[in-house]
Coordinates of C-alpha atoms and ligand atoms in Angstrom, one line a residue:
M18 CA -26.4 42.6 -90.5
I19 CA -24.4 39.3 -90.3
T20 CA -24.0 37.3 -93.5
T21 CA -22.9 33.7 -93.4
D22 CA -23.3 30.4 -95.2
V23 CA -25.2 28.3 -92.5
I24 CA -27.3 29.6 -89.7
I25 CA -27.7 27.1 -86.8
I26 CA -30.5 27.5 -84.4
G27 CA -29.8 25.9 -81.0
G28 CA -26.7 25.7 -78.8
G29 CA -27.2 22.3 -77.3
A30 CA -24.9 19.4 -78.1
T31 CA -26.4 18.9 -81.6
G32 CA -26.1 22.6 -82.6
T33 CA -22.6 23.1 -81.2
G34 CA -21.6 19.8 -82.7
I35 CA -22.7 20.9 -86.1
A36 CA -20.8 24.2 -85.6
R37 CA -17.6 22.3 -84.9
D38 CA -18.0 20.0 -87.9
L39 CA -18.7 22.9 -90.3
A40 CA -15.7 24.8 -88.9
L41 CA -13.5 21.8 -89.5
R42 CA -14.7 21.5 -93.0
G43 CA -14.2 25.2 -93.7
I44 CA -17.8 26.3 -93.9
D45 CA -18.8 29.7 -92.6
H46 CA -21.6 29.6 -90.0
C47 CA -23.4 31.5 -87.3
L48 CA -25.0 29.7 -84.3
L49 CA -27.8 31.3 -82.3
E50 CA -28.8 30.2 -78.8
K51 CA -31.5 31.9 -76.9
K52 CA -29.9 31.3 -73.5
D53 CA -26.5 29.8 -72.6
F54 CA -25.0 26.7 -74.2
A55 CA -26.7 23.4 -73.1
A56 CA -29.8 25.3 -71.9
G57 CA -32.2 22.7 -73.2
A58 CA -32.1 18.9 -72.8
T59 CA -28.4 18.8 -73.1
G60 CA -27.9 20.6 -69.8
A61 CA -30.9 18.9 -68.2
C62 CA -29.7 15.4 -68.9
H63 CA -28.2 12.7 -66.8
G64 CA -24.7 13.2 -68.1
L65 CA -24.4 9.6 -69.0
L66 CA -22.2 8.7 -72.0
H67 CA -24.2 5.6 -72.8
S68 CA -22.5 2.4 -73.6
G69 CA -25.7 1.5 -75.3
G70 CA -26.6 -1.1 -72.7
R71 CA -29.7 0.8 -71.8
Y72 CA -31.1 0.3 -75.4
A73 CA -29.5 -3.0 -76.3
V74 CA -32.7 -5.1 -75.8
N75 CA -35.3 -2.8 -77.3
D76 CA -33.5 -0.4 -79.6
P77 CA -30.4 -2.2 -81.1
E78 CA -29.7 0.5 -83.7
A79 CA -29.5 3.2 -81.1
A80 CA -27.4 0.9 -78.9
K81 CA -24.9 0.4 -81.8
E82 CA -24.7 4.1 -82.4
C83 CA -24.1 4.7 -78.6
I84 CA -21.3 2.2 -78.2
S85 CA -19.5 3.5 -81.4
E86 CA -19.8 7.2 -80.3
N87 CA -18.9 6.3 -76.7
Q88 CA -15.6 4.9 -78.0
I89 CA -15.0 8.1 -80.1
L90 CA -15.8 10.5 -77.3
R91 CA -13.5 8.8 -74.9
K92 CA -10.7 9.6 -77.4
I93 CA -11.6 13.1 -78.6
G94 CA -13.1 14.5 -75.3
K95 CA -10.9 13.3 -72.5
K96 CA -11.6 16.5 -70.4
C97 CA -15.4 16.1 -70.8
V98 CA -15.6 12.4 -70.1
E99 CA -14.9 10.6 -66.8
F100 CA -14.0 7.0 -67.4
T101 CA -16.3 5.6 -64.6
E102 CA -17.5 2.5 -66.3
G103 CA -21.0 1.3 -65.3
L104 CA -22.8 -1.5 -63.6
F105 CA -26.2 -2.9 -64.3
V106 CA -27.3 -4.3 -61.0
R107 CA -29.8 -7.2 -60.6
L108 CA -31.7 -7.0 -57.4
P109 CA -33.9 -9.7 -55.9
G110 CA -37.0 -10.0 -58.0
D111 CA -35.4 -8.7 -61.2
R112 CA -36.0 -11.3 -63.9
L113 CA -33.2 -13.6 -64.9
Q114 CA -34.8 -13.8 -68.4
Y115 CA -34.1 -10.1 -68.9
R116 CA -30.5 -10.5 -67.8
D117 CA -30.0 -13.2 -70.4
N118 CA -31.7 -11.1 -73.1
F119 CA -29.5 -8.2 -72.0
L120 CA -26.3 -10.1 -72.3
E121 CA -27.2 -11.5 -75.7
S122 CA -28.3 -8.2 -77.0
C123 CA -25.1 -6.5 -75.8
R124 CA -23.1 -9.2 -77.5
K125 CA -25.0 -8.7 -80.8
T126 CA -24.6 -4.9 -80.7
G127 CA -20.9 -5.0 -79.8
I128 CA -21.2 -3.8 -76.2
S129 CA -18.6 -5.5 -73.9
T130 CA -19.9 -7.0 -70.7
E131 CA -18.4 -8.7 -67.7
I132 CA -20.5 -10.5 -65.1
Y133 CA -19.6 -9.7 -61.5
S134 CA -20.7 -11.6 -58.4
A135 CA -22.5 -9.6 -55.7
S136 CA -19.3 -9.6 -53.6
K137 CA -17.1 -8.3 -56.5
A138 CA -19.7 -5.6 -57.3
L139 CA -19.8 -4.5 -53.6
E140 CA -16.0 -4.4 -53.6
L141 CA -16.2 -1.8 -56.4
V142 CA -19.2 0.1 -55.1
P143 CA -19.4 -0.6 -51.3
N144 CA -22.7 1.3 -50.8
L145 CA -24.7 -0.8 -53.3
N146 CA -27.8 -2.6 -52.0
Q147 CA -26.2 -5.5 -50.0
S148 CA -28.8 -7.9 -51.2
L149 CA -28.0 -7.5 -54.9
E150 CA -27.8 -10.8 -56.9
E151 CA -25.1 -9.9 -59.3
A152 CA -24.0 -7.0 -61.6
V153 CA -23.0 -6.7 -65.3
K154 CA -20.1 -4.3 -66.1
V155 CA -20.5 -2.2 -69.2
P156 CA -18.4 0.7 -70.7
D157 CA -20.8 3.6 -69.5
C158 CA -19.1 6.9 -68.6
S159 CA -20.0 10.2 -67.0
I160 CA -19.9 13.2 -69.4
D161 CA -20.0 16.9 -68.7
P162 CA -22.5 18.3 -71.2
F163 CA -21.6 22.0 -70.5
R164 CA -18.0 21.4 -71.2
L165 CA -18.8 19.4 -74.3
C166 CA -20.9 22.2 -75.8
M167 CA -18.3 24.9 -74.9
L168 CA -15.4 22.9 -76.4
N169 CA -17.4 22.3 -79.6
A170 CA -18.2 26.0 -79.7
E171 CA -14.6 26.9 -79.1
S172 CA -13.5 24.7 -82.1
S173 CA -16.0 26.7 -84.2
E174 CA -14.9 30.1 -83.0
M175 CA -11.2 29.3 -83.4
R176 CA -11.9 28.9 -87.1
G177 CA -14.0 32.0 -87.5
G178 CA -17.4 30.6 -86.6
K179 CA -19.8 33.2 -85.1
I180 CA -21.5 32.0 -81.9
L181 CA -24.2 34.2 -80.4
I182 CA -25.5 33.1 -77.0
H183 CA -28.5 34.8 -75.4
H184 CA -29.9 35.5 -78.9
K185 CA -33.4 34.1 -79.5
V186 CA -34.5 33.5 -83.0
I187 CA -37.9 35.3 -83.2
E188 CA -38.5 35.2 -87.0
I189 CA -37.3 33.3 -90.0
I190 CA -37.0 35.6 -93.1
K191 CA -38.4 34.1 -96.3
E192 CA -38.1 35.4 -99.8
K193 CA -40.0 33.8 -102.6
G194 CA -40.8 30.9 -100.3
I195 CA -37.2 30.2 -99.4
C196 CA -35.6 30.8 -95.9
V197 CA -32.8 33.4 -96.3
G198 CA -32.2 34.5 -92.8
V199 CA -33.4 35.0 -89.3
R200 CA -34.1 37.9 -86.9
A201 CA -32.8 37.3 -83.4
E202 CA -33.4 39.2 -80.1
E203 CA -30.5 39.7 -77.7
Q204 CA -32.0 38.6 -74.4
F205 CA -30.6 41.3 -72.1
S206 CA -30.8 44.5 -74.2
G207 CA -33.6 43.5 -76.5
E208 CA -31.6 44.5 -79.5
I209 CA -32.7 42.8 -82.8
K210 CA -30.1 41.5 -85.2
E211 CA -30.6 40.2 -88.7
I212 CA -28.5 37.2 -89.9
R213 CA -28.6 36.2 -93.5
G214 CA -27.5 32.7 -94.7
K215 CA -27.8 30.2 -97.5
L216 CA -29.1 27.4 -95.3
I217 CA -30.7 27.2 -91.9
V218 CA -30.4 24.2 -89.6
N219 CA -33.0 23.9 -86.9
A220 CA -31.2 22.1 -84.0
S221 CA -33.5 23.5 -81.3
G222 CA -34.5 20.2 -79.7
A223 CA -37.8 20.3 -77.9
W224 CA -38.5 23.7 -79.5
G225 CA -38.1 22.1 -82.9
S226 CA -41.8 22.4 -83.9
Q227 CA -42.0 26.0 -82.7
V228 CA -38.9 27.0 -84.8
A229 CA -40.1 25.0 -87.8
K230 CA -43.5 26.7 -87.7
M231 CA -41.7 30.1 -88.1
S232 CA -40.8 28.9 -91.6
G233 CA -44.2 27.5 -92.3
S234 CA -43.0 23.8 -91.8
D235 CA -43.8 21.1 -89.3
V236 CA -41.7 18.7 -87.2
P237 CA -43.6 15.7 -85.8
M238 CA -42.3 15.3 -82.2
T239 CA -43.3 13.8 -78.9
L240 CA -42.1 15.8 -76.0
S241 CA -41.1 13.6 -73.1
K242 CA -40.3 15.3 -69.8
G243 CA -37.7 13.7 -67.5
S244 CA -36.8 14.9 -64.0
L245 CA -33.7 14.2 -61.9
V246 CA -32.4 15.0 -58.4
I247 CA -28.9 15.9 -57.3
A248 CA -27.5 14.5 -54.1
N249 CA -24.9 16.5 -52.2
H250 CA -22.0 14.0 -52.6
R251 CA -20.6 11.3 -54.7
M252 CA -22.1 8.1 -53.6
T253 CA -20.6 5.9 -56.3
N254 CA -17.6 6.2 -58.6
M255 CA -19.3 4.1 -61.3
V256 CA -22.6 4.7 -63.2
I257 CA -25.3 2.4 -61.7
N258 CA -28.2 1.1 -63.8
R259 CA -30.9 -1.3 -62.8
L260 CA -30.8 -4.5 -64.8
R261 CA -34.5 -4.5 -65.9
P262 CA -36.5 -2.9 -68.7
S263 CA -36.1 0.9 -68.7
S264 CA -38.2 2.4 -65.9
N265 CA -38.4 5.4 -63.6
G266 CA -35.4 6.3 -61.4
D267 CA -33.2 3.5 -62.5
I268 CA -29.9 5.3 -63.3
I269 CA -27.4 7.0 -60.9
V270 CA -24.5 8.9 -62.4
P271 CA -21.5 10.4 -60.5
N272 CA -20.7 13.8 -61.7
E273 CA -17.7 15.6 -60.2
T274 CA -18.6 16.1 -56.5
V275 CA -22.3 15.0 -56.7
S276 CA -24.5 12.2 -57.8
L277 CA -27.5 12.5 -60.2
A278 CA -30.4 10.2 -60.1
G279 CA -33.4 9.9 -62.4
T280 CA -35.3 10.0 -64.4
T281 CA -39.0 10.0 -65.2
S282 CA -40.8 10.0 -68.5
I283 CA -44.0 12.1 -68.9
T284 CA -45.5 13.5 -72.1
V285 CA -45.8 17.3 -72.1
N286 CA -47.0 19.8 -74.7
D287 CA -45.0 22.9 -73.8
P288 CA -41.2 22.7 -73.2
D289 CA -41.3 26.2 -71.5
N290 CA -43.8 25.3 -68.9
L291 CA -42.3 22.5 -66.8
S292 CA -42.6 21.7 -63.1
I293 CA -41.4 18.9 -61.0
S294 CA -44.1 17.3 -58.8
P295 CA -43.4 16.0 -55.2
E296 CA -44.5 12.5 -56.5
E297 CA -41.6 12.6 -59.1
I298 CA -39.1 13.4 -56.4
S299 CA -40.3 10.6 -54.1
L300 CA -40.4 8.2 -57.0
I301 CA -36.9 8.9 -58.1
S302 CA -35.5 8.8 -54.5
R303 CA -37.4 5.5 -53.8
E304 CA -36.2 3.8 -56.9
A305 CA -32.5 5.1 -56.7
S306 CA -32.4 3.9 -53.0
Q307 CA -33.2 0.3 -54.2
M308 CA -29.8 0.3 -55.9
V309 CA -28.0 2.6 -53.4
P310 CA -29.9 2.6 -50.1
E311 CA -28.2 5.8 -48.9
F312 CA -30.3 7.7 -51.5
D313 CA -33.3 7.4 -49.2
S314 CA -31.7 9.7 -46.6
V315 CA -29.1 11.7 -48.5
R316 CA -29.4 15.4 -48.7
L317 CA -30.8 16.4 -52.0
I318 CA -29.6 19.8 -53.1
R319 CA -31.5 20.4 -56.3
S320 CA -33.8 18.9 -58.9
Y321 CA -34.1 19.7 -62.6
T322 CA -36.1 18.7 -65.5
G323 CA -35.7 18.6 -69.3
V324 CA -37.6 17.5 -72.4
R325 CA -36.4 14.8 -74.7
P326 CA -37.0 15.8 -78.3
L327 CA -38.2 12.5 -79.6
L328 CA -39.5 11.7 -83.0
K329 CA -43.2 11.1 -83.0
N330 CA -44.1 7.6 -82.2
T331 CA -45.8 6.0 -85.2
S332 CA -46.8 2.9 -83.2
D333 CA -48.3 5.2 -80.6
S334 CA -48.1 2.7 -77.7
G335 CA -48.5 5.6 -75.3
D336 CA -45.1 4.8 -73.7
D337 CA -42.4 7.5 -74.4
R338 CA -39.7 5.0 -73.4
A339 CA -40.7 2.8 -76.4
I340 CA -39.9 5.6 -78.8
S341 CA -36.6 5.1 -80.6
R342 CA -33.6 7.1 -79.5
G343 CA -32.5 7.3 -83.2
F344 CA -32.4 10.6 -85.0
K345 CA -33.7 12.1 -88.2
I346 CA -32.8 14.9 -90.6
I347 CA -35.9 16.6 -92.2
D348 CA -35.5 18.6 -95.4
H349 CA -38.2 21.2 -95.3
K350 CA -37.5 21.9 -99.0
N351 CA -37.4 25.6 -98.3
G352 CA -33.8 26.2 -97.3
M353 CA -34.2 24.8 -93.9
F354 CA -33.4 21.5 -92.3
S355 CA -34.4 20.2 -88.9
I356 CA -32.4 17.6 -87.0
M357 CA -34.3 15.9 -84.3
G358 CA -34.2 12.9 -81.8
G359 CA -31.0 11.2 -80.9
K360 CA -29.1 11.3 -77.6
L361 CA -26.4 13.4 -76.1
T362 CA -24.1 10.4 -76.6
T363 CA -24.8 10.4 -80.4
Y364 CA -24.6 14.2 -80.9
R365 CA -21.3 14.0 -82.9
L366 CA -22.8 11.4 -85.3
M367 CA -25.9 13.6 -85.7
A368 CA -23.7 16.5 -86.5
E369 CA -21.6 14.5 -89.0
K370 CA -24.7 13.4 -90.9
M371 CA -26.2 16.9 -90.9
T372 CA -23.0 18.4 -92.1
D373 CA -22.6 15.7 -94.8
R374 CA -26.1 16.8 -96.0
I375 CA -25.1 20.5 -96.0
M376 CA -21.9 19.7 -98.0
E377 CA -24.0 17.8 -100.5
E378 CA -26.3 20.8 -100.8
F379 CA -23.3 23.1 -101.4
G380 CA -21.7 20.6 -103.8
I381 CA -18.4 20.5 -101.8
N382 CA -16.6 17.4 -100.9
V383 CA -14.6 17.7 -97.7
P384 CA -14.8 14.6 -95.4
C385 CA -15.7 14.7 -91.7
T386 CA -12.8 14.7 -89.2
T387 CA -14.6 15.2 -86.0
A388 CA -14.2 11.5 -84.9
E389 CA -10.4 11.8 -85.1
K390 CA -9.5 15.3 -84.0
P391 CA -9.6 15.9 -80.2
L392 CA -11.9 18.8 -79.1
D393 CA -10.0 22.1 -79.1
G394 CA -9.5 23.9 -75.9
Q395 CA -9.1 20.9 -73.6
D396 CA -5.6 21.8 -72.5
Q397 CA -6.8 24.9 -70.8
L398 CA -9.3 22.9 -68.7
S399 CA -8.5 21.1 -65.4
G400 CA -9.0 17.4 -65.2
Y401 CA -10.9 15.3 -62.7
P402 CA -11.1 15.7 -59.8
V403 CA -11.5 19.5 -59.6
S404 CA -10.0 19.7 -56.1
N405 CA -6.4 19.6 -57.4
R406 CA -6.8 23.1 -58.8
I407 CA -6.4 25.2 -55.6
E408 CA -3.2 26.9 -54.8
K409 CA -4.3 29.5 -52.2
L410 CA -7.2 29.1 -49.9
D411 CA -8.2 32.8 -49.8
D412 CA -8.4 32.6 -53.6
I413 CA -11.6 30.6 -53.5
I414 CA -14.9 32.2 -54.6
C415 CA -17.1 29.1 -54.3
E416 CA -16.2 27.0 -51.3
C417 CA -18.5 24.1 -52.2
E418 CA -17.0 23.5 -55.6
L419 CA -13.6 25.1 -54.9
V420 CA -13.8 27.6 -57.7
R421 CA -10.9 30.0 -57.9
R422 CA -11.1 33.8 -58.3
S423 CA -8.9 33.6 -61.4
D424 CA -11.3 31.0 -63.0
V425 CA -14.2 33.4 -62.5
E426 CA -12.3 36.4 -63.8
K427 CA -11.3 34.5 -66.9
V428 CA -14.9 33.6 -67.7
I429 CA -16.2 37.1 -67.1
D430 CA -13.4 38.5 -69.3
K431 CA -13.9 36.0 -72.1
V432 CA -17.7 35.8 -72.2
G433 CA -18.4 39.4 -71.2
T434 CA -21.5 38.1 -69.6
K435 CA -24.5 39.8 -67.9
F436 CA -25.7 36.4 -66.6
I437 CA -24.3 34.7 -63.5
G438 CA -25.4 31.4 -64.9
D439 CA -22.8 31.7 -67.7
I440 CA -20.1 31.7 -65.0
Q441 CA -21.8 28.8 -63.2
H442 CA -21.8 26.6 -66.3
R443 CA -18.2 27.3 -67.1
T444 CA -16.7 26.9 -63.6
R445 CA -19.3 25.0 -61.5
L446 CA -19.7 28.0 -59.3
G447 CA -22.9 27.6 -57.2
M448 CA -23.4 23.9 -58.0
G449 CA -22.6 22.6 -54.5
P450 CA -24.7 22.2 -51.4
C451 CA -25.4 26.0 -50.8
Q452 CA -26.4 26.3 -54.5
G453 CA -24.7 29.6 -54.9
G454 CA -25.9 31.1 -51.6
F455 CA -22.5 32.5 -50.7
C456 CA -20.8 32.8 -54.1
T457 CA -23.5 34.5 -56.1
Y458 CA -23.0 38.0 -54.7
R459 CA -19.2 37.6 -54.9
A460 CA -19.5 36.7 -58.6
L461 CA -21.8 39.7 -59.2
G462 CA -19.3 41.9 -57.4
M463 CA -16.6 40.7 -59.7
M464 CA -18.8 41.3 -62.8
Q465 CA -19.2 44.9 -61.6
E466 CA -15.5 45.3 -60.8
Q467 CA -14.7 44.2 -64.4
G468 CA -17.2 46.6 -65.8
K469 CA -19.5 44.1 -67.3
V470 CA -22.6 45.0 -65.2
S471 CA -23.5 48.5 -64.2
D472 CA -24.9 49.5 -60.8
S473 CA -28.4 49.9 -62.2
E474 CA -28.3 46.4 -63.9
S475 CA -27.0 44.5 -61.0
I476 CA -30.3 43.9 -59.1
R477 CA -31.9 42.5 -62.3
V478 CA -28.9 40.3 -62.9
L479 CA -29.0 39.0 -59.3
K480 CA -32.7 38.4 -59.2
E481 CA -32.6 36.5 -62.5
F482 CA -30.1 34.1 -61.2
L483 CA -31.7 33.7 -57.7
D484 CA -35.1 33.0 -59.2
R485 CA -33.6 30.3 -61.5
R486 CA -31.7 28.9 -58.6
Y487 CA -34.8 28.7 -56.4
R488 CA -36.9 26.9 -59.0
G489 CA -34.5 24.0 -58.8
I490 CA -34.2 24.0 -55.0
R491 CA -37.9 24.4 -54.2
P492 CA -38.9 20.7 -54.9
V493 CA -36.3 19.3 -52.5
L494 CA -36.7 21.7 -49.7
W495 CA -36.6 19.8 -46.4
G496 CA -34.2 18.9 -43.7
D497 CA -30.7 20.4 -44.0
Q498 CA -31.4 21.9 -47.4
M499 CA -34.3 23.8 -45.9
R500 CA -32.2 25.0 -42.9
E501 CA -29.4 26.3 -45.3
E502 CA -32.0 27.9 -47.6
Q503 CA -33.4 29.9 -44.6
L504 CA -29.9 31.2 -43.9
I505 CA -29.5 32.2 -47.6
E506 CA -32.9 33.8 -47.6
G507 CA -31.8 35.8 -44.5
I508 CA -28.7 37.0 -46.4
Y509 CA -30.4 38.1 -49.6
L510 CA -33.8 39.3 -48.2
G511 CA -32.6 40.5 -44.8
I512 CA -29.1 41.8 -44.9
L513 CA -29.1 42.8 -48.6
G514 CA -32.8 43.9 -48.6
L515 CA -33.4 42.4 -52.0
A516 CA -37.2 42.2 -51.6
E517 CA -37.5 46.0 -51.6
K518 CA -35.2 46.6 -54.6
Ligands
LIG601 C1 -34.1 14.1 -68.4 C2 -33.3 13.7 -69.5 C3 -32.2 12.9 -69.4 C4 -31.3 12.5 -70.4 N1 -30.2 11.8 -70.2 C5 -29.4 11.5 -71.2 C6 -28.1 10.9 -70.9 O1 -27.8 10.6 -69.8 N2 -27.4 10.6 -72.0 C7 -27.7 10.9 -73.2 O2 -26.9 10.5 -74.1 N3 -28.8 11.6 -73.5 C8 -29.7 11.9 -72.5 N4 -30.8 12.6 -72.8 C9 -31.1 13.0 -74.2 C10 -30.3 14.2 -74.5 O3 -30.2 15.1 -73.5 C11 -30.8 14.9 -75.7 O4 -31.1 14.0 -76.8 C12 -29.8 15.9 -76.3 O5 -29.2 16.7 -75.3 C13 -30.5 16.9 -77.3 O6 -29.6 17.9 -77.6 P1 -30.1 19.0 -78.7 O7 -28.9 19.9 -78.9 O8 -30.6 18.3 -79.9 O9 -31.3 19.7 -77.9 P2 -31.2 20.7 -76.7 O10 -30.1 20.4 -75.8 O11 -32.6 20.9 -76.1 O12 -30.8 22.1 -77.4 C14 -31.7 22.9 -78.1 C15 -31.3 24.4 -77.9 O13 -32.1 25.2 -78.7 C16 -32.3 26.4 -78.0 N5 -33.4 27.1 -78.7 C17 -34.7 26.7 -78.7 N6 -35.4 27.7 -79.3 C18 -34.6 28.6 -79.8 C19 -34.7 29.9 -80.5 N7 -35.9 30.3 -80.9 N8 -33.6 30.6 -80.7 C20 -32.4 30.2 -80.3 N9 -32.2 29.1 -79.6 C21 -33.3 28.3 -79.3 C22 -32.6 25.9 -76.6 O14 -32.4 27.0 -75.6 C23 -31.6 24.8 -76.4 O15 -30.4 25.2 -75.8 C24 -31.6 13.0 -71.7 C25 -32.7 13.8 -71.9 C26 -33.5 14.2 -70.8 C27 -34.6 15.2 -71.1

C-alpha cells in the first residue's frame, strides 16, 4: 500500500501541473494515470499556446488568462514552446466589423496585435491564400503537450512525488463518508494497488463525471469532441487562424516536422467511444485549404480526436463553442476536489489555484513558484528543430523523425515500459509519414534486448500499438498514404505473419 498526502487522478496537463506545484511546495503526492501522460485532451489537442486572440471577442476572461499564461510558459518552458507567433488572416468575405471587434477586444485584454498587409503576410508565410485581404499578428505559439506533461512530472519525481502511469483508478475508498484512498489497476499486469491519501484531486478531464461518481459525487460537464488532421510536412512556420468567429477547421499549427489542422466541435456522451467521420476530415481539409490552399492536396498522415472537458453550459445555446474556456474547482465536501474546464494554455494557473486550495485545507502557507521556476529536465532535451540531433546515420531508428537509437534506449531504460506508445510520446518515434511502419518492430526488438518485454508478451505489445496506430490512419487512407499502408500491411501481416499469431 502507498500512503501519501494528495492523490491526483489524471496525467494530463492539469494533473501533472498540480503534481509539479505540490512538489515545489513540499507536499507529498501520488499521481495516477490510466494510460501514458497526455492520453486525454492534452495529447489530442492542437498544440496551440493561445495568445488569447481566439477568445478575445467572446470570452475576455479566458483571453486574459491565456495571454498571461502564454507569457509565463514562454519563460518557464523554452523546450516545450516554439516561438512561432501567429497570424489571424482575413479572407475575402470575412467581415470587417469582426476584425474591428477583434482588434478592440485584443487591446482591452492585453493581447498585442500588429496589422499586416496581404503582401507582408505573404512574405512571412508564402503559401497563404494569395487573395487574403490582410492579417493580424498575435503572440500565438506552438507547444508540445507531451513534453510539457513529462517535464511537469519530472519536477514532481525529482522531489519525491510518486507518478504511476498505466494505472487506472477503479474505485474510490470511502470511510465514514470521506474519501480516504483509491484502488488502481496496473494496465498490463492487472495488479491492483491501494493508495491512501488525505485528499483526492480529480483532474481526469472528460472522465471527470465518471471519476466523481465513484465517490458518489457529480460534475456537471458538456463533452465536446474535436477532431484534427496531420499533414506530412510543415506548411507554415507561424500559427494560422481565420479572422472570423470561431468555427470548424480554422486553425493550422506547425508542430516540429508536421502541420496540424482542425478542429470540429460535436457534443458526445462517452469519451471512450469516439470516431472520426469522413465528413469531419473533408470539412477540416476544406476549411484549412481556404487559408493555406496546399491543404487541399497535401498528404494527410493521421487524424485524431479528443474531448474538451467543458463546464456545463448554463445558457444552453446548443453551441459548444459558446461555452466559456474558464475553469472551476469543485469541492465535493467529502475529501475530494474536481478541477474541470480550462485550456492547455491555462493549465499552470489551474494547478496553482488547485494547489492554493489544498494548502488552505492543510493549513500550510507556502506560496506558488511555478510561474518563476523553469520546468526541470529541459537541459536534457534537444531544442527545435529536431534534425540537429543526429551524429551517425546508422544510429537512426526512425527515419521519418530522425530518432536515434540512444534516445530510444534511454526511454526504455528510464520508463521500463511495456508500451511502444510510451517511446513514441517521448521521442517522436513513429510520428512521421510511415506512422511507425518501419520503426515499430525495431523499437520492440530493443525493448526485448533490454529485457523489458518477454518473448511471450511481445505479440500483445506489438498488436496493441499497431491497432492504436491504425485507428488514426484509417480515416485518412487514400493516395500515397494508402500505398504506404499497403506496404506496411505486407510487412506485418505477410513477412511477420502477425495475423496468425
Ligand atoms: C480537439 C481539441 C483541441 C484543443 N486544442 C487546444 C489548444 O490548441 N490549446 C489549448 O490551450 N487547449 C486546447 N484544447 C483544450 C485542452 O486540450 C484541454 O483543456 C486540456 O488539455 C485538458 O487537460 P486535462 O489534464 O484537464 O485533461 P486531459 O488531458 O483529458 O487529462 C485527463 C487524464 O485523466 C486520465 N484518466 C481518466 N480517467 C482515469 C482513471 N479512472 N484513472 C486514471 N486516470 C484517468 C485520462 O487518461 C487523461 O490522461 C483542445 C481540446 C481538444 C479536445
